[in-house]
PDB file of C-alpha atoms in Angstrom:
ATOM      1  CA  UNK C 256      39.879 -55.348  66.250  1.00 50.00           C
ATOM      2  CA  UNK C 257      36.155 -54.773  66.768  1.00 62.00           C
ATOM      3  CA  UNK C 258      33.819 -54.749  63.794  1.00 83.00           C
ATOM      4  CA  UNK C 259      31.487 -51.881  62.974  1.00 92.00           C
ATOM      5  CA  UNK C 260      28.394 -51.478  60.829  1.00 95.00           C
ATOM      6  CA  UNK C 261      29.243 -50.072  57.391  1.00 95.00           C
ATOM      7  CA  UNK C 262      26.872 -47.429  55.982  1.00 96.00           C
ATOM      8  CA  UNK C 263      26.069 -47.788  52.291  1.00 96.00           C
ATOM      9  CA  UNK C 264      27.352 -51.345  52.104  1.00 97.00           C
ATOM     10  CA  UNK C 265      26.194 -54.905  52.595  1.00 97.00           C
ATOM     11  CA  UNK C 266      26.770 -56.163  56.143  1.00 97.00           C
ATOM     12  CA  UNK C 267      26.540 -59.618  57.648  1.00 97.00           C
ATOM     13  CA  UNK C 268      24.943 -58.938  61.041  1.00 97.00           C
ATOM     14  CA  UNK C 269      23.641 -60.983  63.942  1.00 96.00           C
ATOM     15  CA  UNK C 270      20.051 -60.824  65.121  1.00 97.00           C
ATOM     16  CA  UNK C 271      20.431 -59.408  68.643  1.00 96.00           C
ATOM     17  CA  UNK C 272      16.783 -59.046  69.675  1.00 95.00           C
ATOM     18  CA  UNK C 273      13.266 -58.417  68.405  1.00 95.00           C
ATOM     19  CA  UNK C 274      10.828 -55.614  69.181  1.00 94.00           C
ATOM     20  CA  UNK C 275       7.514 -54.263  67.935  1.00 95.00           C
ATOM     21  CA  UNK C 276       9.228 -52.448  65.053  1.00 95.00           C
ATOM     22  CA  UNK C 277      11.382 -55.306  63.775  1.00 96.00           C
ATOM     23  CA  UNK C 278      14.735 -56.900  64.553  1.00 97.00           C
ATOM     24  CA  UNK C 279      17.811 -55.292  66.091  1.00 96.00           C
ATOM     25  CA  UNK C 280      20.924 -56.334  64.173  1.00 97.00           C
ATOM     26  CA  UNK C 281      24.595 -55.772  64.867  1.00 95.00           C
ATOM     27  CA  UNK C 282      27.800 -57.065  66.391  1.00 91.00           C
ATOM     28  CA  UNK C 283      26.887 -55.944  69.925  1.00 85.00           C
ATOM     29  CA  UNK C 284      24.193 -54.049  71.823  1.00 83.00           C
ATOM     30  CA  UNK C 285      26.406 -50.942  71.719  1.00 85.00           C
ATOM     31  CA  UNK C 286      26.007 -50.553  67.945  1.00 88.00           C
ATOM     32  CA  UNK C 287      22.899 -51.891  66.289  1.00 93.00           C
ATOM     33  CA  UNK C 288      20.574 -51.215  63.376  1.00 96.00           C
ATOM     34  CA  UNK C 289      16.866 -51.897  62.932  1.00 97.00           C
ATOM     35  CA  UNK C 290      15.556 -54.266  60.281  1.00 98.00           C
ATOM     36  CA  UNK C 291      11.923 -53.054  59.926  1.00 97.00           C
ATOM     37  CA  UNK C 292       9.089 -55.570  60.144  1.00 96.00           C
ATOM     38  CA  UNK C 293       8.349 -55.389  56.413  1.00 95.00           C
ATOM     39  CA  UNK C 294      11.695 -57.108  55.755  1.00 96.00           C
ATOM     40  CA  UNK C 295      11.550 -59.629  58.583  1.00 96.00           C
ATOM     41  CA  UNK C 296      10.963 -63.275  57.664  1.00 94.00           C
ATOM     42  CA  UNK C 297       9.688 -65.979  60.004  1.00 93.00           C
ATOM     43  CA  UNK C 298      12.925 -67.907  59.538  1.00 94.00           C
ATOM     44  CA  UNK C 299      14.986 -65.046  61.082  1.00 95.00           C
ATOM     45  CA  UNK C 300      15.687 -65.921  64.708  1.00 95.00           C
ATOM     46  CA  UNK C 301      17.712 -64.360  67.519  1.00 95.00           C
ATOM     47  CA  UNK C 302      21.441 -65.224  67.155  1.00 95.00           C
ATOM     48  CA  UNK C 303      21.075 -65.875  63.405  1.00 96.00           C
ATOM     49  CA  UNK C 304      23.444 -64.082  61.025  1.00 97.00           C
ATOM     50  CA  UNK C 305      21.818 -62.409  58.014  1.00 97.00           C
ATOM     51  CA  UNK C 306      22.999 -60.309  55.079  1.00 97.00           C
ATOM     52  CA  UNK C 307      21.473 -56.820  54.833  1.00 98.00           C
ATOM     53  CA  UNK C 308      22.178 -53.460  53.200  1.00 98.00           C
ATOM     54  CA  UNK C 309      22.511 -50.500  55.589  1.00 97.00           C
ATOM     55  CA  UNK C 310      21.433 -46.939  54.757  1.00 96.00           C
ATOM     56  CA  UNK C 311      19.875 -43.915  56.490  1.00 94.00           C
ATOM     57  CA  UNK C 312      16.100 -43.600  56.663  1.00 91.00           C
ATOM     58  CA  UNK C 313      14.122 -40.353  56.256  1.00 87.00           C
ATOM     59  CA  UNK C 314      15.058 -39.384  59.821  1.00 89.00           C
ATOM     60  CA  UNK C 315      18.760 -40.136  59.266  1.00 89.00           C
ATOM     61  CA  UNK C 316      18.685 -43.291  61.391  1.00 91.00           C
ATOM     62  CA  UNK C 317      20.709 -46.342  60.437  1.00 93.00           C
ATOM     63  CA  UNK C 318      18.292 -48.784  58.831  1.00 96.00           C
ATOM     64  CA  UNK C 319      18.759 -52.264  57.393  1.00 97.00           C
ATOM     65  CA  UNK C 320      16.992 -53.772  54.404  1.00 97.00           C
ATOM     66  CA  UNK C 321      17.011 -57.079  52.580  1.00 97.00           C
ATOM     67  CA  UNK C 322      16.290 -55.225  49.329  1.00 96.00           C
ATOM     68  CA  UNK C 323      19.102 -54.630  46.859  1.00 96.00           C
ATOM     69  CA  UNK C 324      19.986 -51.058  45.854  1.00 97.00           C
ATOM     70  CA  UNK C 325      21.107 -50.334  42.295  1.00 97.00           C
ATOM     71  CA  UNK C 326      24.530 -49.292  43.631  1.00 97.00           C
ATOM     72  CA  UNK C 327      26.536 -49.110  46.866  1.00 97.00           C
ATOM     73  CA  UNK C 328      29.180 -46.765  48.281  1.00 97.00           C
ATOM     74  CA  UNK C 329      32.152 -46.575  45.926  1.00 96.00           C
ATOM     75  CA  UNK C 330      30.118 -47.456  42.834  1.00 97.00           C
ATOM     76  CA  UNK C 331      29.502 -45.484  39.657  1.00 97.00           C
ATOM     77  CA  UNK C 332      25.895 -45.909  38.523  1.00 97.00           C
ATOM     78  CA  UNK C 333      23.473 -44.526  35.928  1.00 97.00           C
ATOM     79  CA  UNK C 334      20.410 -43.433  37.915  1.00 98.00           C
ATOM     80  CA  UNK C 335      17.166 -41.619  37.130  1.00 98.00           C
ATOM     81  CA  UNK C 336      16.391 -38.242  38.685  1.00 98.00           C
ATOM     82  CA  UNK C 337      12.952 -38.262  40.330  1.00 98.00           C
ATOM     83  CA  UNK C 338      12.704 -34.859  41.948  1.00 97.00           C
ATOM     84  CA  UNK C 339      14.535 -31.589  42.611  1.00 97.00           C
ATOM     85  CA  UNK C 340      14.073 -29.216  45.565  1.00 96.00           C
ATOM     86  CA  UNK C 341      16.032 -26.554  47.469  1.00 94.00           C
ATOM     87  CA  UNK C 342      18.428 -29.184  48.856  1.00 93.00           C
ATOM     88  CA  UNK C 343      19.361 -30.841  45.587  1.00 96.00           C
ATOM     89  CA  UNK C 344      18.300 -33.595  43.216  1.00 98.00           C
ATOM     90  CA  UNK C 345      16.949 -36.984  44.267  1.00 98.00           C
ATOM     91  CA  UNK C 346      17.707 -40.176  42.368  1.00 98.00           C
ATOM     92  CA  UNK C 347      15.995 -43.543  42.262  1.00 98.00           C
ATOM     93  CA  UNK C 348      18.484 -46.119  43.531  1.00 97.00           C
ATOM     94  CA  UNK C 349      16.019 -48.873  44.326  1.00 96.00           C
ATOM     95  CA  UNK C 350      15.308 -48.111  47.997  1.00 95.00           C
ATOM     96  CA  UNK C 351      12.408 -46.295  49.747  1.00 90.00           C
ATOM     97  CA  UNK C 352      14.523 -43.203  50.524  1.00 93.00           C
ATOM     98  CA  UNK C 353      15.800 -41.544  47.349  1.00 96.00           C
ATOM     99  CA  UNK C 354      19.498 -40.744  46.896  1.00 97.00           C
ATOM    100  CA  UNK C 355      20.523 -37.082  47.241  1.00 97.00           C
ATOM    101  CA  UNK C 356      22.836 -35.254  44.850  1.00 98.00           C
ATOM    102  CA  UNK C 357      23.563 -31.887  46.552  1.00 97.00           C
ATOM    103  CA  UNK C 358      23.698 -28.815  44.319  1.00 96.00           C
ATOM    104  CA  UNK C 359      27.411 -28.500  45.014  1.00 95.00           C
ATOM    105  CA  UNK C 360      27.909 -31.945  43.474  1.00 97.00           C
ATOM    106  CA  UNK C 361      26.226 -31.106  40.153  1.00 96.00           C
ATOM    107  CA  UNK C 362      28.057 -29.745  37.100  1.00 91.00           C
ATOM    108  CA  UNK C 363      24.732 -28.455  35.837  1.00 93.00           C
ATOM    109  CA  UNK C 364      21.255 -28.674  37.395  1.00 95.00           C
ATOM    110  CA  UNK C 365      19.865 -32.202  37.206  1.00 97.00           C
ATOM    111  CA  UNK C 366      16.421 -32.533  35.684  1.00 97.00           C
ATOM    112  CA  UNK C 367      13.584 -34.860  36.767  1.00 97.00           C
ATOM    113  CA  UNK C 368      12.970 -37.670  34.298  1.00 97.00           C
ATOM    114  CA  UNK C 369      16.551 -37.773  33.021  1.00 97.00           C
ATOM    115  CA  UNK C 370      19.238 -40.248  34.073  1.00 97.00           C
ATOM    116  CA  UNK C 371      22.793 -39.388  35.102  1.00 97.00           C
ATOM    117  CA  UNK C 372      26.042 -41.170  35.789  1.00 97.00           C
ATOM    118  CA  UNK C 373      26.973 -40.549  39.429  1.00 98.00           C
ATOM    119  CA  UNK C 374      29.345 -41.797  42.130  1.00 98.00           C
ATOM    120  CA  UNK C 375      28.114 -42.843  45.588  1.00 98.00           C
ATOM    121  CA  UNK C 376      30.109 -41.817  48.666  1.00 97.00           C
ATOM    122  CA  UNK C 377      29.853 -40.852  52.344  1.00 96.00           C
ATOM    123  CA  UNK C 378      29.980 -37.092  52.872  1.00 94.00           C
ATOM    124  CA  UNK C 379      32.596 -36.360  55.546  1.00 91.00           C
ATOM    125  CA  UNK C 380      30.777 -33.338  56.968  1.00 90.00           C
ATOM    126  CA  UNK C 381      27.277 -34.799  57.334  1.00 89.00           C
ATOM    127  CA  UNK C 382      28.208 -38.512  57.409  1.00 91.00           C
ATOM    128  CA  UNK C 383      25.343 -39.094  54.967  1.00 93.00           C
ATOM    129  CA  UNK C 384      25.297 -41.329  51.938  1.00 96.00           C
ATOM    130  CA  UNK C 385      25.059 -39.076  48.875  1.00 97.00           C
ATOM    131  CA  UNK C 386      25.967 -39.044  45.188  1.00 98.00           C
ATOM    132  CA  UNK C 387      27.975 -36.713  42.974  1.00 98.00           C
ATOM    133  CA  UNK C 388      27.964 -36.015  39.256  1.00 97.00           C
ATOM    134  CA  UNK C 389      31.560 -34.734  39.561  1.00 96.00           C
ATOM    135  CA  UNK C 390      33.324 -37.964  38.774  1.00 96.00           C
ATOM    136  CA  UNK C 391      36.977 -37.142  38.021  1.00 93.00           C
ATOM    137  CA  UNK C 392      38.041 -36.769  41.654  1.00 92.00           C
ATOM    138  CA  UNK C 393      36.891 -40.331  42.334  1.00 94.00           C
ATOM    139  CA  UNK C 394      38.928 -41.937  39.533  1.00 94.00           C
ATOM    140  CA  UNK C 395      42.428 -43.362  39.934  1.00 90.00           C
ATOM    141  CA  UNK C 396      44.754 -41.483  37.563  1.00 83.00           C
ATOM    142  CA  UNK C 397      47.896 -43.460  38.367  1.00 81.00           C
ATOM    143  CA  UNK C 398      49.447 -45.845  35.793  1.00 69.00           C
ATOM    144  CA  UNK C 399      47.852 -49.255  36.018  1.00 77.00           C
ATOM    145  CA  UNK C 400      48.895 -52.873  35.730  1.00 85.00           C
ATOM    146  CA  UNK C 401      46.299 -53.698  33.049  1.00 90.00           C
ATOM    147  CA  UNK C 402      47.647 -55.859  30.233  1.00 89.00           C
ATOM    148  CA  UNK C 403      46.782 -55.842  26.544  1.00 87.00           C
ATOM    149  CA  UNK C 404      43.755 -58.016  25.839  1.00 87.00           C
ATOM    150  CA  UNK C 405      42.625 -58.086  29.494  1.00 91.00           C
ATOM    151  CA  UNK C 406      38.850 -58.188  29.895  1.00 92.00           C
ATOM    152  CA  UNK C 407      37.338 -55.336  31.932  1.00 95.00           C
ATOM    153  CA  UNK C 408      33.882 -54.098  32.923  1.00 96.00           C
ATOM    154  CA  UNK C 409      33.092 -50.681  31.443  1.00 96.00           C
ATOM    155  CA  UNK C 410      30.339 -48.105  31.703  1.00 97.00           C
ATOM    156  CA  UNK C 411      30.011 -45.334  29.103  1.00 96.00           C
ATOM    157  CA  UNK C 412      30.498 -41.886  30.609  1.00 96.00           C
ATOM    158  CA  UNK C 413      30.105 -39.584  27.609  1.00 94.00           C
ATOM    159  CA  UNK C 414      30.746 -39.222  23.898  1.00 93.00           C
ATOM    160  CA  UNK C 415      33.735 -37.102  22.818  1.00 92.00           C
ATOM    161  CA  UNK C 416      35.279 -36.059  19.509  1.00 89.00           C
ATOM    162  CA  UNK C 417      37.661 -39.012  19.805  1.00 88.00           C
ATOM    163  CA  UNK C 418      35.115 -41.640  20.763  1.00 91.00           C
ATOM    164  CA  UNK C 419      33.493 -42.801  24.009  1.00 94.00           C
ATOM    165  CA  UNK C 420      34.948 -42.027  27.415  1.00 96.00           C
ATOM    166  CA  UNK C 421      34.302 -44.881  29.844  1.00 97.00           C
ATOM    167  CA  UNK C 422      34.912 -45.868  33.434  1.00 97.00           C
ATOM    168  CA  UNK C 423      36.445 -49.321  33.774  1.00 96.00           C
ATOM    169  CA  UNK C 424      36.539 -51.629  36.789  1.00 94.00           C
ATOM    170  CA  UNK C 425      34.802 -48.901  38.806  1.00 93.00           C
ATOM    171  CA  UNK C 426      38.133 -47.116  39.125  1.00 93.00           C
ATOM    172  CA  UNK C 427      39.856 -45.874  35.951  1.00 94.00           C
ATOM    173  CA  UNK C 428      39.040 -43.739  32.924  1.00 95.00           C
ATOM    174  CA  UNK C 429      39.469 -45.257  29.459  1.00 95.00           C
ATOM    175  CA  UNK C 430      38.588 -44.392  25.877  1.00 94.00           C
ATOM    176  CA  UNK C 431      36.961 -46.408  23.108  1.00 92.00           C
ATOM    177  CA  UNK C 432      38.109 -44.648  19.942  1.00 87.00           C
ATOM    178  CA  UNK C 433      35.307 -44.040  17.462  1.00 82.00           C
ATOM    179  CA  UNK C 434      37.001 -46.246  14.859  1.00 73.00           C
ATOM    180  CA  UNK C 435      36.594 -49.163  17.294  1.00 75.00           C
ATOM    181  CA  UNK C 436      32.792 -48.963  17.332  1.00 77.00           C
ATOM    182  CA  UNK C 437      30.095 -49.728  14.796  1.00 68.00           C
ATOM    183  CA  UNK C 438      27.116 -48.442  16.757  1.00 77.00           C
ATOM    184  CA  UNK C 439      26.113 -45.622  19.092  1.00 86.00           C
ATOM    185  CA  UNK C 440      26.820 -46.235  22.787  1.00 90.00           C
ATOM    186  CA  UNK C 441      24.431 -44.269  25.031  1.00 93.00           C
ATOM    187  CA  UNK C 442      25.691 -42.850  28.324  1.00 94.00           C
ATOM    188  CA  UNK C 443      25.271 -45.411  31.093  1.00 94.00           C
ATOM    189  CA  UNK C 444      25.702 -48.416  28.795  1.00 94.00           C
ATOM    190  CA  UNK C 445      27.438 -51.227  30.669  1.00 94.00           C
ATOM    191  CA  UNK C 446      29.571 -53.488  28.530  1.00 92.00           C
ATOM    192  CA  UNK C 447      32.471 -55.900  28.400  1.00 92.00           C
ATOM    193  CA  UNK C 448      35.621 -54.447  26.870  1.00 92.00           C
ATOM    194  CA  UNK C 449      39.283 -55.345  26.439  1.00 91.00           C
ATOM    195  CA  UNK C 450      42.420 -53.346  27.137  1.00 92.00           C
ATOM    196  CA  UNK C 451      43.926 -52.219  23.833  1.00 87.00           C
ATOM    197  CA  UNK C 452      46.729 -50.004  25.112  1.00 86.00           C
ATOM    198  CA  UNK C 453      48.045 -48.507  28.345  1.00 88.00           C
ATOM    199  CA  UNK C 454      50.283 -45.528  27.593  1.00 84.00           C
ATOM    200  CA  UNK C 455      53.252 -44.466  29.731  1.00 79.00           C
ATOM    201  CA  UNK C 456      51.175 -41.556  31.068  1.00 80.00           C
ATOM    202  CA  UNK C 457      48.517 -44.016  32.284  1.00 83.00           C
ATOM    203  CA  UNK C 458      45.904 -43.254  29.618  1.00 88.00           C
ATOM    204  CA  UNK C 459      43.984 -46.348  28.527  1.00 93.00           C
ATOM    205  CA  UNK C 460      42.291 -47.263  25.251  1.00 91.00           C
ATOM    206  CA  UNK C 461      39.796 -50.087  24.819  1.00 92.00           C
ATOM    207  CA  UNK C 462      38.497 -52.478  22.207  1.00 86.00           C
ATOM    208  CA  UNK C 463      35.034 -54.020  22.246  1.00 83.00           C
ATOM    209  CA  UNK C 464      36.273 -57.340  20.903  1.00 76.00           C
ATOM    210  CA  UNK C 465      39.359 -59.233  21.996  1.00 70.00           C
ATOM    211  CA  UNK C 466      39.902 -60.530  18.489  1.00 59.00           C
ATOM    212  CA  UNK C 467      39.946 -56.977  17.182  1.00 55.00           C
ATOM    213  CA  UNK C 468      43.102 -56.256  19.194  1.00 53.00           C
ATOM    214  CA  UNK C 469      44.957 -59.073  17.511  1.00 53.00           C
ATOM    215  CA  UNK C 470      43.291 -58.387  14.182  1.00 51.00           C
ATOM    216  CA  UNK C 471      44.357 -54.755  14.130  1.00 53.00           C
ATOM    217  CA  UNK C 472      47.969 -55.866  14.307  1.00 51.00           C
ATOM    218  CA  UNK C 473      47.615 -58.581  11.668  1.00 76.00           C
ATOM    219  CA  UNK C 474      44.458 -57.677   9.747  1.00 83.00           C
ATOM    220  CA  UNK C 475      46.292 -57.588   6.416  1.00 87.00           C
ATOM    221  CA  UNK C 476      47.310 -61.211   6.815  1.00 85.00           C
ATOM    222  CA  UNK C 477      43.819 -62.194   7.980  1.00 87.00           C
ATOM    223  CA  UNK C 478      42.193 -60.556   4.935  1.00 90.00           C
ATOM    224  CA  UNK C 479      44.615 -62.246   2.552  1.00 89.00           C
ATOM    225  CA  UNK C 480      43.984 -65.622   4.219  1.00 87.00           C
ATOM    226  CA  UNK C 481      40.218 -65.069   3.939  1.00 89.00           C
ATOM    227  CA  UNK C 482      40.589 -64.247   0.236  1.00 90.00           C
ATOM    228  CA  UNK C 483      42.664 -67.356  -0.381  1.00 89.00           C
ATOM    229  CA  UNK C 484      40.072 -69.484   1.423  1.00 88.00           C
ATOM    230  CA  UNK C 485      37.283 -67.999  -0.711  1.00 89.00           C
ATOM    231  CA  UNK C 486      38.785 -68.407  -4.166  1.00 88.00           C
ATOM    232  CA  UNK C 487      40.351 -64.942  -4.181  1.00 90.00           C
ATOM    233  CA  UNK C 488      37.170 -62.896  -3.601  1.00 93.00           C
ATOM    234  CA  UNK C 489      35.329 -61.248  -0.694  1.00 93.00           C
ATOM    235  CA  UNK C 490      32.138 -59.222  -1.093  1.00 92.00           C
ATOM    236  CA  UNK C 491      33.422 -56.611   1.401  1.00 92.00           C
ATOM    237  CA  UNK C 492      34.990 -53.456   0.025  1.00 90.00           C
ATOM    238  CA  UNK C 493      35.499 -49.942   1.388  1.00 89.00           C
ATOM    239  CA  UNK C 494      31.810 -49.150   0.756  1.00 91.00           C
ATOM    240  CA  UNK C 495      30.403 -52.117   2.693  1.00 90.00           C
ATOM    241  CA  UNK C 496      28.200 -51.673   5.758  1.00 89.00           C
ATOM    242  CA  UNK C 497      30.091 -51.331   9.085  1.00 86.00           C
ATOM    243  CA  UNK C 498      28.090 -54.148  10.660  1.00 85.00           C
ATOM    244  CA  UNK C 499      28.957 -56.543   7.795  1.00 86.00           C
ATOM    245  CA  UNK C 500      32.652 -55.748   8.185  1.00 87.00           C
ATOM    246  CA  UNK C 501      32.477 -56.186  11.945  1.00 81.00           C
ATOM    247  CA  UNK C 502      30.684 -59.529  11.623  1.00 82.00           C
ATOM    248  CA  UNK C 503      33.457 -60.845   9.360  1.00 84.00           C
ATOM    249  CA  UNK C 504      36.583 -59.368  10.970  1.00 82.00           C
ATOM    250  CA  UNK C 505      35.523 -57.842  14.358  1.00 73.00           C
ATOM    251  CA  UNK C 506      37.008 -54.454  13.436  1.00 77.00           C
ATOM    252  CA  UNK C 507      35.469 -51.114  12.595  1.00 78.00           C
ATOM    253  CA  UNK C 508      34.962 -49.891   9.039  1.00 83.00           C
ATOM    254  CA  UNK C 509      37.675 -47.251   9.512  1.00 80.00           C
ATOM    255  CA  UNK C 510      40.276 -49.872  10.472  1.00 82.00           C
ATOM    256  CA  UNK C 511      39.184 -52.118   7.603  1.00 86.00           C
ATOM    257  CA  UNK C 512      39.397 -49.302   5.036  1.00 89.00           C
ATOM    258  CA  UNK C 513      42.913 -48.361   6.162  1.00 87.00           C
ATOM    259  CA  UNK C 514      44.033 -51.961   5.864  1.00 89.00           C
ATOM    260  CA  UNK C 515      42.515 -52.294   2.386  1.00 91.00           C
ATOM    261  CA  UNK C 516      44.422 -49.180   1.410  1.00 89.00           C
ATOM    262  CA  UNK C 517      47.666 -50.733   2.619  1.00 88.00           C
ATOM    263  CA  UNK C 518      46.975 -53.958   0.720  1.00 91.00           C
ATOM    264  CA  UNK C 519      46.080 -52.012  -2.423  1.00 89.00           C
ATOM    265  CA  UNK C 520      49.279 -49.960  -2.277  1.00 89.00           C
ATOM    266  CA  UNK C 521      51.237 -53.181  -1.787  1.00 88.00           C
ATOM    267  CA  UNK C 522      49.522 -54.487  -4.971  1.00 89.00           C
ATOM    268  CA  UNK C 523      48.095 -57.491  -3.155  1.00 91.00           C
ATOM    269  CA  UNK C 524      44.404 -56.789  -3.866  1.00 91.00           C
ATOM    270  CA  UNK C 525      42.067 -55.077  -6.281  1.00 91.00           C
ATOM    271  CA  UNK C 526      39.095 -53.094  -4.975  1.00 92.00           C
ATOM    272  CA  UNK C 527      35.989 -53.244  -7.171  1.00 91.00           C
ATOM    273  CA  UNK C 528      32.341 -52.317  -6.760  1.00 91.00           C
ATOM    274  CA  UNK C 529      31.296 -55.850  -5.826  1.00 93.00           C
ATOM    275  CA  UNK C 530      34.137 -56.534  -3.376  1.00 93.00           C
ATOM    276  CA  UNK C 531      37.866 -57.159  -3.223  1.00 93.00           C
ATOM    277  CA  UNK C 532      39.958 -59.524  -5.309  1.00 93.00           C
ATOM    278  CA  UNK C 533      43.290 -61.148  -4.540  1.00 92.00           C
ATOM    279  CA  UNK C 534      45.971 -60.348  -7.094  1.00 87.00           C
ATOM    280  CA  UNK C 535      47.771 -63.365  -8.429  1.00 74.00           C
TER     281      UNK C 535
END
């Protein structure tokens, strides 16, 4: 099966020939792309194979570059809007030609100077590389094979009443419940997270710390063990700072407070103004 040049992706292409404008790259003379002179290095010779990114220039011609864009086709990325005109909004994605978000692909008008989470794709009608702010259609909603505690790459999509909606592994939607966080997570934040639960309907929840997944199931025992190791006292009660609680137990203040309540009802601890005490 013959190979073809992939728009919006990295390609490993052969140097076919040189001309006054740069180097012709491709798999054959029937399909080739220009690497402009500004990217050509003296070490690049005819018949060499080189790695380049392929996009469309301002005249919609296939063009190669050795520069790295901020994202490629099939990626979700948080990009800054540079300009808006009658065609749509234009985003900075690290290459000379800005990335278009057509008006039909905007939930609300994009504004210059602000950044937005978008998805990069090839428009079937125009065969151009564009971006969309309408993300749901590009997410896989089928049940997944993720396992509890599995590490995943996440990017924050938006804040909700329940917590922070994220996109994980560039493919699925997942939620970090607000009781799992101790700090604000701005849209576009990229972070490492861990699968907390995958429901039968495919909905996924996350934790920001692998230990917190185990700790949530056995936090009572962990607190009691910590008290026993510290002569029956810990200077962390239900009024302590969230960051202090997280540093000690890698759980949110809400989770910690619920667990203290369970221990108190079970008559295992006393809660005082200076901390908690283990009942003998």
